Short mmCIF file of C-alpha atoms and ligand atoms in Angstrom, two decimals:
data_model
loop_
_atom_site.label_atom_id
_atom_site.label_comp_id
_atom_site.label_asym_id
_atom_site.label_seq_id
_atom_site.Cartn_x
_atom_site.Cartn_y
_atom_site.Cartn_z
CA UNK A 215 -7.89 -85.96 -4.46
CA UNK A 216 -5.74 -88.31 -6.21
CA UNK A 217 -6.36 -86.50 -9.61
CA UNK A 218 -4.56 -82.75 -8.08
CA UNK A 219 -0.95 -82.38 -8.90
CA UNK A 220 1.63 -79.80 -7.13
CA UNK A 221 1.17 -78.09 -9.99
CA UNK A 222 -2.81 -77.72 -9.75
CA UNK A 223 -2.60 -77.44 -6.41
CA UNK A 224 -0.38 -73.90 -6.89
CA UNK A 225 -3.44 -72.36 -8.63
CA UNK A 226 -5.69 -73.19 -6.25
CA UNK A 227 -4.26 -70.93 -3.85
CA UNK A 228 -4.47 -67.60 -5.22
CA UNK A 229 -7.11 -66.13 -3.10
CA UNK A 230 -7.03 -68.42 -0.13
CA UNK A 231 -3.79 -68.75 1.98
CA UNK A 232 -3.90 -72.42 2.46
CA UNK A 233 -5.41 -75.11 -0.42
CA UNK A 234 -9.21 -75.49 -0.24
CA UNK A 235 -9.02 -79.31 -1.02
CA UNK A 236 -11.59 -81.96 0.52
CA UNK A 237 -9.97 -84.17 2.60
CA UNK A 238 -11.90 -87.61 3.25
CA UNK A 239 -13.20 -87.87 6.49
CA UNK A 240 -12.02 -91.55 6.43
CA UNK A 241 -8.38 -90.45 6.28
CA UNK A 242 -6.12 -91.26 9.21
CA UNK A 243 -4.51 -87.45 9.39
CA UNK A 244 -2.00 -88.72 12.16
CA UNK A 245 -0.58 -91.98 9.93
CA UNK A 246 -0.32 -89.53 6.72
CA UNK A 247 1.35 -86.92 8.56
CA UNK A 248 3.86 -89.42 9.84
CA UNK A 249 4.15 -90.97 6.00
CA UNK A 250 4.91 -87.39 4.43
CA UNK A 251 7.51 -86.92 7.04
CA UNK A 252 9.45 -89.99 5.86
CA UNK A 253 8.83 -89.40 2.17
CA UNK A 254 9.82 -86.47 1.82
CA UNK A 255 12.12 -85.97 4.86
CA UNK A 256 10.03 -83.19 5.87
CA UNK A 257 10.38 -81.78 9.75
CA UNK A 258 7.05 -80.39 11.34
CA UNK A 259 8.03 -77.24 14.05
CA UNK A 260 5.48 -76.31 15.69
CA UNK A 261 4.79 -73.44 18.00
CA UNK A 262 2.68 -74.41 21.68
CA UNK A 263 -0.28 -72.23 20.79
CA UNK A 264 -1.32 -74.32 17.88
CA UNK A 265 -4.06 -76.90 18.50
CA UNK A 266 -3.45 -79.93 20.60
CA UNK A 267 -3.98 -82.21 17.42
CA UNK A 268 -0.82 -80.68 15.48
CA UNK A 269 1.10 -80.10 18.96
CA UNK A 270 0.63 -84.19 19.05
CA UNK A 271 1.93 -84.70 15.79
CA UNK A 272 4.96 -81.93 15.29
CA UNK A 273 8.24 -83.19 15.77
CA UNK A 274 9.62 -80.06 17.75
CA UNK A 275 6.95 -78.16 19.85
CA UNK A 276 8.30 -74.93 21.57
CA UNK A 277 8.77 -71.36 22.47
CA UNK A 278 10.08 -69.08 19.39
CA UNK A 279 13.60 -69.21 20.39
CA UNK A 280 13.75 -73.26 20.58
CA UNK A 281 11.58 -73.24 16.97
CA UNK A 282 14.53 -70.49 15.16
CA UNK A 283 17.28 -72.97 16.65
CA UNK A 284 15.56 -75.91 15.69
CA UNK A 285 15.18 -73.92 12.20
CA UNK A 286 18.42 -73.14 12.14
CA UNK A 287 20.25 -76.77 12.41
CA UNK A 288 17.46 -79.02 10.92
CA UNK A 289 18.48 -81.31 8.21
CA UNK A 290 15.28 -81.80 6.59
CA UNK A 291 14.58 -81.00 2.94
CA UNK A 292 11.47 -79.67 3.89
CA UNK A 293 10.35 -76.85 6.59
CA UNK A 294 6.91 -77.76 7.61
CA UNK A 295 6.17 -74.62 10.16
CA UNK A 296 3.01 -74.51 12.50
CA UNK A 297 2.80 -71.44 13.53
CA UNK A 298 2.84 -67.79 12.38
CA UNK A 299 3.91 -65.88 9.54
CA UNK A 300 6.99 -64.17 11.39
CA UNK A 301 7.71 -67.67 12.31
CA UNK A 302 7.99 -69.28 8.96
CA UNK A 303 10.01 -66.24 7.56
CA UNK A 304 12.65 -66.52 10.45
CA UNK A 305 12.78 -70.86 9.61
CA UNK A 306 13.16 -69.80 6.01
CA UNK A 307 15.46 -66.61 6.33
CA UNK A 308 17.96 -69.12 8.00
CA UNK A 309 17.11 -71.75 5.67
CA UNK A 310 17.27 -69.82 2.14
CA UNK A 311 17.66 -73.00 -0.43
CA UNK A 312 14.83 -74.62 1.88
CA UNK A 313 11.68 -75.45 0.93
CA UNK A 314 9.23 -73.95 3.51
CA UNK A 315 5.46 -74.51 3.82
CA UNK A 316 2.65 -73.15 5.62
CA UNK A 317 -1.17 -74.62 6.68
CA UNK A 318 -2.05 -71.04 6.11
CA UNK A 319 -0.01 -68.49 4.74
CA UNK A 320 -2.81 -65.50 5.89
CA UNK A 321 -1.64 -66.86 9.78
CA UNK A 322 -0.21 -63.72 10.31
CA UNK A 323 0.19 -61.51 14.00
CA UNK A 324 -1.37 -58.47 15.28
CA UNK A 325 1.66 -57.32 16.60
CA UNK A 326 3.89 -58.10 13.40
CA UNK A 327 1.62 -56.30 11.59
CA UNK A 328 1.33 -52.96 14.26
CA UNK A 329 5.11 -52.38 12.82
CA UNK A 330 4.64 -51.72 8.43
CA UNK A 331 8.62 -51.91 7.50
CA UNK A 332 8.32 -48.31 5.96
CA UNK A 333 6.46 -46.90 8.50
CA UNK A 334 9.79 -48.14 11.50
CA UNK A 335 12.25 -47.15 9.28
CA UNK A 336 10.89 -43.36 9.35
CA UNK A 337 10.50 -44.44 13.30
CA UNK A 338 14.79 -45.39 13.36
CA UNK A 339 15.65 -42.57 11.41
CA UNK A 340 14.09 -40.06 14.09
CA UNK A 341 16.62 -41.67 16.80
CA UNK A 342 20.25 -41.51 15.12
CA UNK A 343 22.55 -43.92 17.03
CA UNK A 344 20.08 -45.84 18.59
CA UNK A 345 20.65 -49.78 18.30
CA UNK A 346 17.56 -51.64 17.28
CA UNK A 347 16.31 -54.77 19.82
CA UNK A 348 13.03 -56.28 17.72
CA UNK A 349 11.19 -58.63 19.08
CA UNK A 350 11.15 -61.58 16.81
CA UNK A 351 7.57 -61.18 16.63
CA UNK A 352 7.81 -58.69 13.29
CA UNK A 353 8.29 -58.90 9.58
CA UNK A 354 11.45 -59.63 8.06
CA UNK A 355 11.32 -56.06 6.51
CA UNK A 356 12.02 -54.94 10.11
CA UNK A 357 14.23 -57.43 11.09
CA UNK A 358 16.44 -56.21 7.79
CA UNK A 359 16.18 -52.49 10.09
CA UNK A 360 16.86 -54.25 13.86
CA UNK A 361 20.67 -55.16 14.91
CA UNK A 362 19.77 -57.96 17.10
CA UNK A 363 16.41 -59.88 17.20
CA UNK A 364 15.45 -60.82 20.69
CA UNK A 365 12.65 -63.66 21.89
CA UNK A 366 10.79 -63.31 25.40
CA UNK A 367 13.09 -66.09 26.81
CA UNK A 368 16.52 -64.23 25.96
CA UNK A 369 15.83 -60.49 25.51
CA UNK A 370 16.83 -59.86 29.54
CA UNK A 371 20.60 -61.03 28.31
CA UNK A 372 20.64 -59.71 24.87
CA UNK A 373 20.18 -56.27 26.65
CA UNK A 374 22.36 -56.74 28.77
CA UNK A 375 25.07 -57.72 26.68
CA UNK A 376 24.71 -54.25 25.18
CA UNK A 377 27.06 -51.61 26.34
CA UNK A 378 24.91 -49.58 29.24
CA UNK A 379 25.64 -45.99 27.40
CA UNK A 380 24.45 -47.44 24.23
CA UNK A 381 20.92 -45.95 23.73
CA UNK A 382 18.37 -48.40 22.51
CA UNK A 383 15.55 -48.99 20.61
CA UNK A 384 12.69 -51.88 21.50
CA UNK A 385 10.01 -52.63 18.99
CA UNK A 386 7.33 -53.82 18.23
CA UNK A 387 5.45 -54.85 21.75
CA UNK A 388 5.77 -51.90 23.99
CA UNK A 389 4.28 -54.18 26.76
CA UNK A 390 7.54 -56.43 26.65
CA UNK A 391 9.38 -53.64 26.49
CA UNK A 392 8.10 -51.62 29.62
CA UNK A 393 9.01 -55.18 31.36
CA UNK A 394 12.65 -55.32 30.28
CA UNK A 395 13.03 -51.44 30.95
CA UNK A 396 11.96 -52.42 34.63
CA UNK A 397 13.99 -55.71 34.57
CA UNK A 398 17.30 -53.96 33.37
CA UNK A 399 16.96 -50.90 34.69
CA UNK A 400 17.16 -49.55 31.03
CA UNK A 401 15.59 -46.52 29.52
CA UNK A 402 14.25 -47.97 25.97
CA UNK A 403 12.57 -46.08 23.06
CA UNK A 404 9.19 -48.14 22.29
CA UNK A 405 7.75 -48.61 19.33
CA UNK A 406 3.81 -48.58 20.08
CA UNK A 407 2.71 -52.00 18.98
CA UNK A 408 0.83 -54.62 21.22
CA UNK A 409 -0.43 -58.30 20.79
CA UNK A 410 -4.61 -57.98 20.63
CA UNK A 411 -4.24 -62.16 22.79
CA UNK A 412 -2.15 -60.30 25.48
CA UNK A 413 -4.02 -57.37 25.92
CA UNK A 414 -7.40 -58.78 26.91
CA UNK A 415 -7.01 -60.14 29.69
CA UNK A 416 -9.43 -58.57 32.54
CA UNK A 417 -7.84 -57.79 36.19
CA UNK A 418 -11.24 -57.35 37.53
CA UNK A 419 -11.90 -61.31 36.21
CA UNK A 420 -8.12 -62.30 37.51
CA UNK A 421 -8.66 -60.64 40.91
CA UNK A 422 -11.82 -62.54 41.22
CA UNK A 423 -10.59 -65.71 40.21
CA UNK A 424 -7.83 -65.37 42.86
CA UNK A 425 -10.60 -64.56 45.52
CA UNK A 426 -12.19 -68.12 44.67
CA UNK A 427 -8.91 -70.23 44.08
CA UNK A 428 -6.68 -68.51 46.64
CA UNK A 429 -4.05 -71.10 46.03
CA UNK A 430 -3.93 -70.90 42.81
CA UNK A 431 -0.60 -69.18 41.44
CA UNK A 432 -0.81 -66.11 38.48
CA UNK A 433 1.59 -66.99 35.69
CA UNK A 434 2.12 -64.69 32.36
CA UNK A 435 3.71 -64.05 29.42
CA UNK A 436 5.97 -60.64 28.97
CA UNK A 437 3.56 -59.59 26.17
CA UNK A 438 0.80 -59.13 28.98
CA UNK A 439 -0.31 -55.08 30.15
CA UNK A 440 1.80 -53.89 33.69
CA UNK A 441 -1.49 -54.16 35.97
CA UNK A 442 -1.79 -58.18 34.89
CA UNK A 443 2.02 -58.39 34.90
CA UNK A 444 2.14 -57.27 38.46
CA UNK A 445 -0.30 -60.02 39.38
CA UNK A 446 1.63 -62.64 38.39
CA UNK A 447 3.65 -65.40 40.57
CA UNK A 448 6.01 -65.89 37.32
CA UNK A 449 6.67 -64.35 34.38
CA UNK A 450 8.40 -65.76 31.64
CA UNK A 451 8.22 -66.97 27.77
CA UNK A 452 6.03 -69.81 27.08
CA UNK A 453 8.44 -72.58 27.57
CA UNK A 454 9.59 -70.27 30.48
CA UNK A 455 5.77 -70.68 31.80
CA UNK A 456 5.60 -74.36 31.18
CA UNK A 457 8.56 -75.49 33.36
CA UNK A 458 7.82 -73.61 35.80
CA UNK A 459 4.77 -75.14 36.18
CA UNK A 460 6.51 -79.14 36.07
CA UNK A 461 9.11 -77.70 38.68
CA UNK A 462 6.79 -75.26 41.29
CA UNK A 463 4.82 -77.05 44.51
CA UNK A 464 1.13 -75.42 43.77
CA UNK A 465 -1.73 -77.07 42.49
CA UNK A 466 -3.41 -74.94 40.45
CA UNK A 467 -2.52 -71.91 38.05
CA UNK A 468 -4.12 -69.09 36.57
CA UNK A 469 -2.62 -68.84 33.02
CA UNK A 470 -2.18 -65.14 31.17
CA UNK A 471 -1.36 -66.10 27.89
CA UNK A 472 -3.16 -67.67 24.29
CA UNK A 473 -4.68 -71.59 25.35
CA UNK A 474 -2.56 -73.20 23.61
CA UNK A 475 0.24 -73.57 26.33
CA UNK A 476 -2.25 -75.21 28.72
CA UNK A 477 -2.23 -78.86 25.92
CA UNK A 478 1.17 -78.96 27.26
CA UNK A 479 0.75 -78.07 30.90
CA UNK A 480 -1.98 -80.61 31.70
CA UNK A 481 0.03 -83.16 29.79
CA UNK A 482 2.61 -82.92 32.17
CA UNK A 483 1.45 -82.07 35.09
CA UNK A 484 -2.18 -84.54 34.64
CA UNK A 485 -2.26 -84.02 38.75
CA UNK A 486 -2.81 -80.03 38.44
CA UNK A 487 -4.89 -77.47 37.67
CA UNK A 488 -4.40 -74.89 34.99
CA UNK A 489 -6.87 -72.47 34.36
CA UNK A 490 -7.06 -69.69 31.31
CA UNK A 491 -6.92 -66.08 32.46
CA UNK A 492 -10.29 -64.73 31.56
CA UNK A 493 -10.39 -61.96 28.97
CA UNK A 494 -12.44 -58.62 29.28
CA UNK A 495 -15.13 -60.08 27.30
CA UNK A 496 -17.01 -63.54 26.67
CA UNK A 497 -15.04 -64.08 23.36
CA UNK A 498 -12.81 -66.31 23.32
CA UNK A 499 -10.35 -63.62 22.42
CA UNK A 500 -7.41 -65.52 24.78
CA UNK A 501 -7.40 -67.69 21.44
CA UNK A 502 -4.81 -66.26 18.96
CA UNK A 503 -7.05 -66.33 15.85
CA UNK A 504 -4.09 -66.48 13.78
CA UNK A 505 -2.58 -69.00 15.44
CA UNK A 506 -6.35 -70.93 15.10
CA UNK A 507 -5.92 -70.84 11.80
CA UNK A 508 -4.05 -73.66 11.23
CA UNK A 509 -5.61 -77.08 11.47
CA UNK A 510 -4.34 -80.76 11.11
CA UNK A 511 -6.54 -80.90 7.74
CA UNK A 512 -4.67 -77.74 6.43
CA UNK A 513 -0.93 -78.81 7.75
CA UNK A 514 -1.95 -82.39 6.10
CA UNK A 515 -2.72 -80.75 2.66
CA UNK A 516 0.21 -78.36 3.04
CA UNK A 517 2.64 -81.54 3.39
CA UNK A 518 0.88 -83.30 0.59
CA UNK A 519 0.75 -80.74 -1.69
CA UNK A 520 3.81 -78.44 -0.56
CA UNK A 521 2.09 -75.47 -0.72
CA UNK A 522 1.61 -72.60 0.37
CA UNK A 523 5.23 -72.23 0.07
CA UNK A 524 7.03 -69.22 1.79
CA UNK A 525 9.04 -67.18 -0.92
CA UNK A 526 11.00 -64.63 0.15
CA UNK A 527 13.10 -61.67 -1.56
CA UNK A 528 17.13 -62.93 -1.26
CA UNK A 529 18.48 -59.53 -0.80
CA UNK A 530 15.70 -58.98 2.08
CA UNK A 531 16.44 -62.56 3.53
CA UNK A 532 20.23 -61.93 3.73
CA UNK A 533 20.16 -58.21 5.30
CA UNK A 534 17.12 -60.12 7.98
CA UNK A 535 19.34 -62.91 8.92
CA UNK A 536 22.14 -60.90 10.22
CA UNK A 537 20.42 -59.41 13.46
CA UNK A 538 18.52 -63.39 13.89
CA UNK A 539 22.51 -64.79 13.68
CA UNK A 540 23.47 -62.33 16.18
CA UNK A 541 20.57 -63.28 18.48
CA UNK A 542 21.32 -67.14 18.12
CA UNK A 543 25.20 -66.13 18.90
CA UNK A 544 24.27 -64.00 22.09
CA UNK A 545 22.30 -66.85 23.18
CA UNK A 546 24.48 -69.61 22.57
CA UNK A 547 26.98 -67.62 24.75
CA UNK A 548 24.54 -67.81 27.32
CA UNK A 549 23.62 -71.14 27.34
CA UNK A 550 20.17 -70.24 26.30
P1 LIG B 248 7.10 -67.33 22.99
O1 LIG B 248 6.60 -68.71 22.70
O2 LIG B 248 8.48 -67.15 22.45
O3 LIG B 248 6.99 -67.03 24.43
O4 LIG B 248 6.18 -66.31 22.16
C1 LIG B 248 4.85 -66.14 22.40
C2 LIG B 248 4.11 -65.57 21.26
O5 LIG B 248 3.35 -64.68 21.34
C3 LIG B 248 4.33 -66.13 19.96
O6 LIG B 248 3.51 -65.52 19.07
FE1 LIG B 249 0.94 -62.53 17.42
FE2 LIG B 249 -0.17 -62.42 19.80
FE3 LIG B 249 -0.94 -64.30 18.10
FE4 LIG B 249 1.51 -64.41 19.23
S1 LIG B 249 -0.45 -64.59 20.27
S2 LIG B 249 0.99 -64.73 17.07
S3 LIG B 249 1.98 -62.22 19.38
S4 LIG B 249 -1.21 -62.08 17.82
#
């Protein structure tokens, strides 16, 4: 391993997303990690749904709010970001002369990808004077087409901060946005795009579950369908779920949303119970596969050899980072 330069390692990447480099089995991942940090004043963000191993070893774990604010005041010289595509574009949008790097650069989202760029902009243009609300789960191309970008733990306030008569439009998840029409008492147009983790879970399983835990308290994410939605104890982002979990009485929880969260949960709260909301299937489709795709190995290598790097268009990056600024403003106002 030795013998592979930057350089080399650049070219090895052109058909996979993330470098297909043996790593020695006799390598301690954890102490390298924590070496590449300090050498190259690197910062690793990571998002709750990765793997327990890199939740252990990122420097700032949370929801996708906390990771863009976190992107947006680090002072590291290099972006390490655990997480998704979208997520990496947002920490490099506000972090243009960064270096950014990836485990995998094919992590991508189902939902992201349910809104193409040229297919929403034919989508806006149908609804003159309509102001755009995207979630910041979508590609930069649509963020250059949104006004504000919102996150599931501030888009209650960022609509309301909008003038009432000002008509709206909510993309990409229309299952997040059905929930903030109810919560604001706003009449949204949706864009028709869904997250595949979200939309598996299976009431029949839930209700069931309930029957043989009747303690047990339903928790979910906004991205979930209404019937699982209207289930649920709590509903809230995914650092929204966790502390209500450290702060509520119950022992044991029924959790609608990817794994991931529950590393986090049982850490703690070691005393309580926290069981994944059963999909429709036996898949293990609760796992975001994208998410999955990162590994310590890869986010090792990626450190190491800083690539996959994230490049970005600069005219794209600067018309994108508008609506994020405005988001990061709105919240900031409300303490958020
Ligand atoms: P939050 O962590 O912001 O709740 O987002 C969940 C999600 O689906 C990220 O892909
Ligand atoms: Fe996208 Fe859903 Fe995976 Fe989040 S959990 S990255 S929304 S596919």
């Amino acid at each position: 391993m030795a013998d592979i330069n930057i350089e080399m390692a650049k070219q090895k990447l052109t058909t996979k997303g993330f470098l297909d480099i043996a790593v020695s089995p006799q390598l301690d991942l954890f102490l390298e990690i924590e070496r590449l940090k300090k050498e190259k004043n690197a910062v690793v963000l990571a998002h709750y749904y990765q793997e327990a191993d890199i939740q252990d070893v990122a420097d700032f774990l949370g929801d996708s709010l906390a990771l863009a604010q976190q992107a947006a005041k680090t002072k590291a010289d290099l972006i390490v970001f655990a997480g998704v595509h979208f997520m990496a574009e947002t920490a490099k949008i506000l972090n243009p002369d960064k270096k950014v790097v990836l485990p995998d650069l094919k992590a991508g989202c189902s939902l992201a990808d349910s809104a193409p760029g040229y297919l929403f902009k034919a989508f806006k243009e149908k609804y003159p004077g309509h102001l755009v609300i995207s979630y910041i789960n979508c590609s930069a191309e649509v963020k250059a087409l949104s006004d504000i970008i919102c996150t599931s733990s501030n888009a209650e306030k960022i609509i309301e901060s909008v003038p009432k008569d000002q008509p709206i439009i909510f993309a990409p998840d229309r299952n997040l946005g059905a929930y903030l029409m109810k919560k604001t008492g706003r009449n949204m147009v949706l864009w028709d795009g869904a997250c595949m983790v979200h939309e598996i879970f299976s009431l029949e399983k839930i209700t069931k579950l309930k029957i043989r835990h009747p303690k047990a308290k339903v928790i979910a994410h906004p991205e979930c369908e209404d019937p699982i939605l209207r289930q649920a104890d709590f509903i809230g982002s995914t650092t929204g779920l966790l502390n209500y979990t450290k702060r509520d009485g119950a022992m044991e929880y029924i959790v609608a949303t990817e794994t991931g969260i529950l590393h986090q949960m049982q850490l703690s709260s070691p005393q309580k119970t926290f069981i994944p909301a059963p999909p429709t299937t036996n898949c293990a489709c609760n796992d975001c596969p994208h998410m999955k795709l990162n590994t310590l190995e890869k986010l090792y290598l990626c450190m190491e050899y800083e690539q996959p790097e994230l490049i970005m268009d600069r005219d794209l990056m600067i018309t994108a980072r508008k609506p994020i600024e405005r988001m990061l403003e709105i919240s900031a106002r409300y303490g958020l």
